[in-house]
One Martini backbone bead per residue (centre of mass of N, CA, C, O) as a GRO file, in nm:
protein
  230
    1LYS     BB    1   1.697  -1.824   0.226
    2GLU     BB    2   1.458  -1.841   0.431
    3THR     BB    3   1.289  -1.562   0.534
    4LYS     BB    4   1.126  -1.262   0.614
    5ASP     BB    5   1.246  -1.134   0.393
    6SER     BB    6   1.297  -1.365   0.146
    7GLY     BB    7   1.086  -1.570   0.209
    8THR     BB    8   0.849  -1.811   0.102
    9LYS     BB    9   0.648  -2.071   0.019
   10LEU     BB   10   0.386  -2.099  -0.224
   11VAL     BB   11   0.092  -2.347  -0.235
   12PHE     BB   12  -0.062  -2.489  -0.505
   13ARG     BB   13  -0.374  -2.689  -0.498
   14GLU     BB   14  -0.557  -2.922  -0.625
   15LEU     BB   15  -0.740  -3.129  -0.487
   16SER     BB   16  -0.914  -3.316  -0.717
   17SER     BB   17  -0.588  -3.367  -0.872
   18GLY     BB   18  -0.346  -3.317  -0.795
   19TYR     BB   19  -0.229  -3.046  -0.828
   20GLU     BB   20   0.132  -2.822  -0.816
   21GLN     BB   21   0.237  -2.544  -0.722
   22VAL     BB   22   0.553  -2.321  -0.644
   23VAL     BB   23   0.631  -2.073  -0.494
   24PRO     BB   24   0.916  -1.883  -0.412
   25PHE     BB   25   0.986  -1.622  -0.200
   26VAL     BB   26   0.753  -1.511  -0.064
   27LYS     BB   27   0.567  -1.244   0.118
   28ASP     BB   28   0.276  -1.177  -0.039
   29PHE     BB   29  -0.101  -1.211  -0.041
   30LEU     BB   30  -0.395  -1.237  -0.263
   31LEU     BB   31  -0.737  -1.293  -0.271
   32ALA     BB   32  -0.999  -1.286  -0.490
   33LYS     BB   33  -1.350  -1.239  -0.378
   34GLU     BB   34  -1.473  -1.356  -0.707
   35GLY     BB   35  -1.194  -1.453  -0.813
   36PRO     BB   36  -0.904  -1.653  -0.977
   37ASN     BB   37  -0.695  -1.433  -0.844
   38ILE     BB   38  -0.397  -1.391  -0.749
   39LEU     BB   39  -0.152  -1.214  -0.542
   40LEU     BB   40   0.182  -1.164  -0.549
   41THR     BB   41   0.531  -1.142  -0.364
   42SER     BB   42   0.868  -1.150  -0.478
   43THR     BB   43   1.233  -1.189  -0.437
   44GLY     BB   44   1.327  -1.462  -0.561
   45ASP     BB   45   1.602  -1.718  -0.736
   46ASP     BB   46   1.769  -1.611  -1.002
   47ASP     BB   47   1.656  -1.788  -1.195
   48LYS     BB   48   1.308  -1.817  -1.308
   49LEU     BB   49   1.238  -1.562  -1.053
   50SER     BB   50   1.228  -1.266  -1.010
   51GLU     BB   51   1.152  -0.976  -0.896
   52GLY     BB   52   0.794  -0.907  -0.776
   53VAL     BB   53   0.490  -0.930  -0.938
   54TYR     BB   54   0.231  -1.154  -0.952
   55LEU     BB   55  -0.001  -1.361  -1.120
   56PHE     BB   56  -0.254  -1.653  -1.029
   57ASP     BB   57  -0.408  -1.848  -1.226
   58CYS     BB   58  -0.667  -2.063  -1.149
   59SER     BB   59  -0.781  -2.193  -1.454
   60SER     BB   60  -0.464  -2.185  -1.592
   61LYS     BB   61  -0.195  -2.182  -1.414
   62GLU     BB   62  -0.088  -1.921  -1.422
   63LEU     BB   63   0.205  -1.738  -1.413
   64LYS     BB   64   0.216  -1.376  -1.387
   65PRO     BB   65   0.363  -1.112  -1.465
   66MET     BB   66   0.346  -0.766  -1.348
   67TYR     BB   67   0.620  -0.692  -1.180
   68ARG     BB   68   0.968  -0.629  -1.244
   69ALA     BB   69   1.154  -0.540  -0.960
   70LYS     BB   70   1.341  -0.403  -0.712
   71GLY     BB   71   1.203  -0.378  -0.388
   72GLU     BB   72   0.916  -0.274  -0.232
   73TYR     BB   73   0.609  -0.448  -0.101
   74LYS     BB   74   0.257  -0.368  -0.060
   75GLN     BB   75  -0.076  -0.325  -0.004
   76LEU     BB   76  -0.262  -0.507  -0.118
   77SER     BB   77  -0.520  -0.482  -0.415
   78PHE     BB   78  -0.886  -0.582  -0.497
   79ASP     BB   79  -1.093  -0.620  -0.678
   80GLU     BB   80  -1.428  -0.790  -0.638
   81LYS     BB   81  -1.287  -0.982  -0.925
   82GLY     BB   82  -0.988  -0.930  -1.006
   83THR     BB   83  -0.928  -0.705  -1.244
   84GLN     BB   84  -0.811  -0.534  -1.018
   85ALA     BB   85  -0.515  -0.367  -0.908
   86ALA     BB   86  -0.294  -0.262  -0.626
   87LEU     BB   87  -0.011  -0.075  -0.510
   88LEU     BB   88   0.314  -0.043  -0.305
   89ALA     BB   89   0.615   0.083  -0.381
   90ASN     BB   90   0.962   0.063  -0.350
   91PHE     BB   91   1.306   0.170  -0.522
   92ASP     BB   92   1.475   0.256  -0.322
   93THR     BB   93   1.851   0.241  -0.288
   94THR     BB   94   1.932   0.475  -0.010
   95LYS     BB   95   1.772   0.448   0.240
   96ALA     BB   96   1.572   0.626   0.305
   97GLN     BB   97   1.409   0.771   0.575
   98VAL     BB   98   1.146   0.820   0.315
   99PRO     BB   99   1.000   0.612   0.158
  100PRO     BB  100   0.919   0.647  -0.220
  101PHE     BB  101   0.626   0.585  -0.268
  102VAL     BB  102   0.424   0.374  -0.521
  103MET     BB  103   0.174   0.324  -0.740
  104LEU     BB  104   0.031   0.071  -0.847
  105TYR     BB  105  -0.142  -0.056  -1.168
  106TRP     BB  106  -0.434  -0.324  -1.269
  107SER     BB  107  -0.582  -0.462  -1.589
  108ALA     BB  108  -0.711  -0.657  -1.747
  109GLY     BB  109  -0.512  -0.674  -2.045
  110ARG     BB  110  -0.231  -0.618  -1.882
  111ASP     BB  111   0.063  -0.699  -1.869
  112SER     BB  112   0.147  -0.428  -1.698
  113ALA     BB  113   0.199  -0.260  -1.472
  114THR     BB  114   0.121   0.112  -1.338
  115GLU     BB  115   0.230   0.434  -1.238
  116VAL     BB  116  -0.035   0.631  -1.062
  117ALA     BB  117   0.136   0.721  -0.790
  118ASP     BB  118   0.343   1.004  -0.669
  119ASN     BB  119   0.564   1.275  -0.513
  120ALA     BB  120   0.474   1.436  -0.811
  121ALA     BB  121   0.203   1.533  -0.762
  122PRO     BB  122  -0.020   1.830  -0.849
  123TYR     BB  123  -0.220   1.710  -0.580
  124LEU     BB  124   0.007   1.750  -0.361
  125PRO     BB  125   0.078   1.903  -0.145
  126LYS     BB  126   0.359   2.030   0.010
  127ASP     BB  127   0.577   1.746   0.059
  128TRP     BB  128   0.407   1.532   0.018
  129LEU     BB  129   0.278   1.203   0.001
  130VAL     BB  130   0.256   0.857  -0.021
  131SER     BB  131   0.114   0.636   0.134
  132GLN     BB  132   0.230   0.344   0.350
  133TYR     BB  133  -0.024   0.278   0.530
  134ALA     BB  134  -0.236   0.283   0.286
  135ARG     BB  135  -0.462   0.105   0.147
  136PRO     BB  136  -0.590   0.040  -0.129
  137ASN     BB  137  -0.938   0.099  -0.237
  138PHE     BB  138  -1.186   0.018  -0.375
  139SER     BB  139  -1.508  -0.025  -0.531
  140LYS     BB  140  -1.730  -0.253  -0.608
  141ASP     BB  141  -1.766  -0.132  -0.927
  142GLY     BB  142  -1.436  -0.038  -0.985
  143SER     BB  143  -1.448   0.327  -1.057
  144LYS     BB  144  -1.288   0.349  -0.746
  145LEU     BB  145  -0.953   0.456  -0.601
  146PHE     BB  146  -0.857   0.469  -0.296
  147PHE     BB  147  -0.586   0.677  -0.106
  148GLY     BB  148  -0.275   0.783   0.047
  149ILE     BB  149  -0.194   1.055   0.222
  150ALA     BB  150   0.126   1.289   0.359
  151PRO     BB  151   0.308   1.413   0.575
  152PRO     BB  152   0.622   1.477   0.643
  153PRO     BB  153   0.789   1.321   0.880
  154ILE     BB  154   0.940   1.397   1.209
  155LEU     BB  155   1.304   1.371   1.178
  156GLN     BB  156   1.572   1.241   1.369
  157ASP     BB  157   1.875   1.335   1.455
  158THR     BB  158   2.132   1.117   1.309
  159ASN     BB  159   2.384   1.256   1.496
  160LEU     BB  160   2.316   1.201   1.782
  161LEU     BB  161   2.336   1.114   2.061
  162ASP     BB  162   2.195   0.963   2.344
  163ASP     BB  163   2.291   1.240   2.550
  164GLU     BB  164   2.154   1.471   2.304
  165ILE     BB  165   1.891   1.384   2.375
  166VAL     BB  166   1.595   1.565   2.448
  167ASN     BB  167   1.296   1.469   2.648
  168VAL     BB  168   0.978   1.648   2.613
  169GLU     BB  169   0.722   1.798   2.762
  170VAL     BB  170   0.430   1.938   2.665
  171TRP     BB  171   0.166   2.098   2.850
  172ALA     BB  172  -0.150   2.216   2.738
  173LEU     BB  173  -0.475   2.337   2.779
  174THR     BB  174  -0.501   2.401   2.467
  175ASP     BB  175  -0.552   2.127   2.406
  176GLY     BB  176  -0.765   1.890   2.261
  177ARG     BB  177  -0.629   1.726   2.417
  178LEU     BB  178  -0.551   1.507   2.618
  179HIS     BB  179  -0.207   1.384   2.676
  180THR     BB  180  -0.258   1.091   2.749
  181ASN     BB  181  -0.398   1.053   2.485
  182GLN     BB  182  -0.166   1.169   2.289
  183LYS     BB  183   0.013   0.892   2.348
  184THR     BB  184  -0.152   0.672   2.300
  185ILE     BB  185  -0.188   0.760   1.961
  186LEU     BB  186   0.065   0.863   1.841
  187GLU     BB  187   0.138   0.610   1.609
  188ARG     BB  188  -0.113   0.657   1.449
  189GLU     BB  189  -0.071   0.940   1.354
  190LYS     BB  190   0.192   0.857   1.220
  191ARG     BB  191  -0.003   0.712   1.007
  192ARG     BB  192  -0.153   0.883   0.922
  193SER     BB  193  -0.388   0.943   0.627
  194TYR     BB  194  -0.526   1.133   0.312
  195ASP     BB  195  -0.805   1.103   0.104
  196VAL     BB  196  -0.782   0.992  -0.234
  197VAL     BB  197  -0.939   0.981  -0.555
  198TRP     BB  198  -0.956   0.753  -0.856
  199HIS     BB  199  -1.097   0.810  -1.157
  200ILE     BB  200  -1.027   0.576  -1.380
  201SER     BB  201  -1.157   0.647  -1.667
  202GLN     BB  202  -1.080   0.959  -1.637
  203ASN     BB  203  -0.807   1.025  -1.443
  204SER     BB  204  -0.891   1.135  -1.196
  205PHE     BB  205  -0.760   1.328  -0.920
  206VAL     BB  206  -0.944   1.370  -0.553
  207PRO     BB  207  -0.896   1.531  -0.301
  208LEU     BB  208  -1.068   1.496   0.032
  209ALA     BB  209  -0.874   1.490   0.264
  210SER     BB  210  -0.761   1.679   0.566
  211LYS     BB  211  -0.641   1.812   0.837
  212ASP     BB  212  -0.966   1.960   0.897
  213MET     BB  213  -1.098   1.657   0.733
  214PRO     BB  214  -1.003   1.356   0.788
  215ASP     BB  215  -1.281   1.212   0.801
  216LEU     BB  216  -1.439   0.945   0.646
  217SER     BB  217  -1.743   0.867   0.456
  218TYR     BB  218  -1.913   0.572   0.283
  219GLY     BB  219  -2.107   0.484   0.044
  220ASN     BB  220  -2.198   0.205  -0.108
  221GLU     BB  221  -1.928   0.067  -0.123
  222ASN     BB  222  -1.787   0.317  -0.257
  223ASN     BB  223  -2.010   0.430  -0.491
  224ALA     BB  224  -2.068   0.695  -0.450
  225ASN     BB  225  -2.086   1.056  -0.472
  226VAL     BB  226  -2.045   1.082  -0.171
  227ALA     BB  227  -1.942   1.201   0.161
  228LEU     BB  228  -1.875   1.195   0.514
  229GLY     BB  229  -1.709   1.480   0.654
  230SER     BB  230  -1.497   1.559   0.994
   0.00000   0.00000   0.00000
C-alpha cells in the first residue's frame, strides 16, 4: 500500500497530447531548473520497477534507472542544466544508530551513478562522517559540488532505563552563548555540517569549513575560486 514509508504515485502528464505515465511508490523527486530531466527515488513495486533512483527524460518520455539498490535515498540535487545529479544514500541493513551515508554522483552519458564520497575518505577528520543533513549543491557552472561532513553525534546509552537517565543542565559564565540561546539552537547544532568542495573534473576534494571556522559564504553563485569564512 501507499504510505509515508513506501511512497505514492508520481504522474507525468503532457498537457498538449494527453500522454501520461505513472511511476509507483515515489518517495521524493526533483525537477531540473533549466533542463528536461526529473530525478526521483522509488521503493519499487517488486514487479517491473526495482527500488532505487531514476531519471525521467521529459524529451524522450523515458524512465531511466540511475542506481538500483535497496536503501534510503535523500537530499536530491541537480546542476543548473540537469546534466549532473548528486544525492545521499544509506545502504546499511543493520539499523545502526548512526547511518553510514554515502554520496552518489551522476552525469549525462553515464549508465549509472557512482559512489564518490563515503566515511572512509582520506580528507575526513578522524571519526567524522558524510552528513546526512546537508544537501549537495552544485556551482552554477557545474564545475564544483559542495557537500557536508560532520563529527559523530553523541549517542545516548540505549541500555539505560528511563528512571536511570539523569538530565542535568550546566550553566557557565565562560560559555560563548547564553544557556537559553544554547537550548534554542540545540537541534540546529546537532545537524550542523561543515562544507567540503569537490572539483569534479580534477576529482579533487578540499575541506573548507571547520569547527574553528564553521560559516562560509561563496561568491558568483558558487563559481568563485575563493570563499569568505567566519
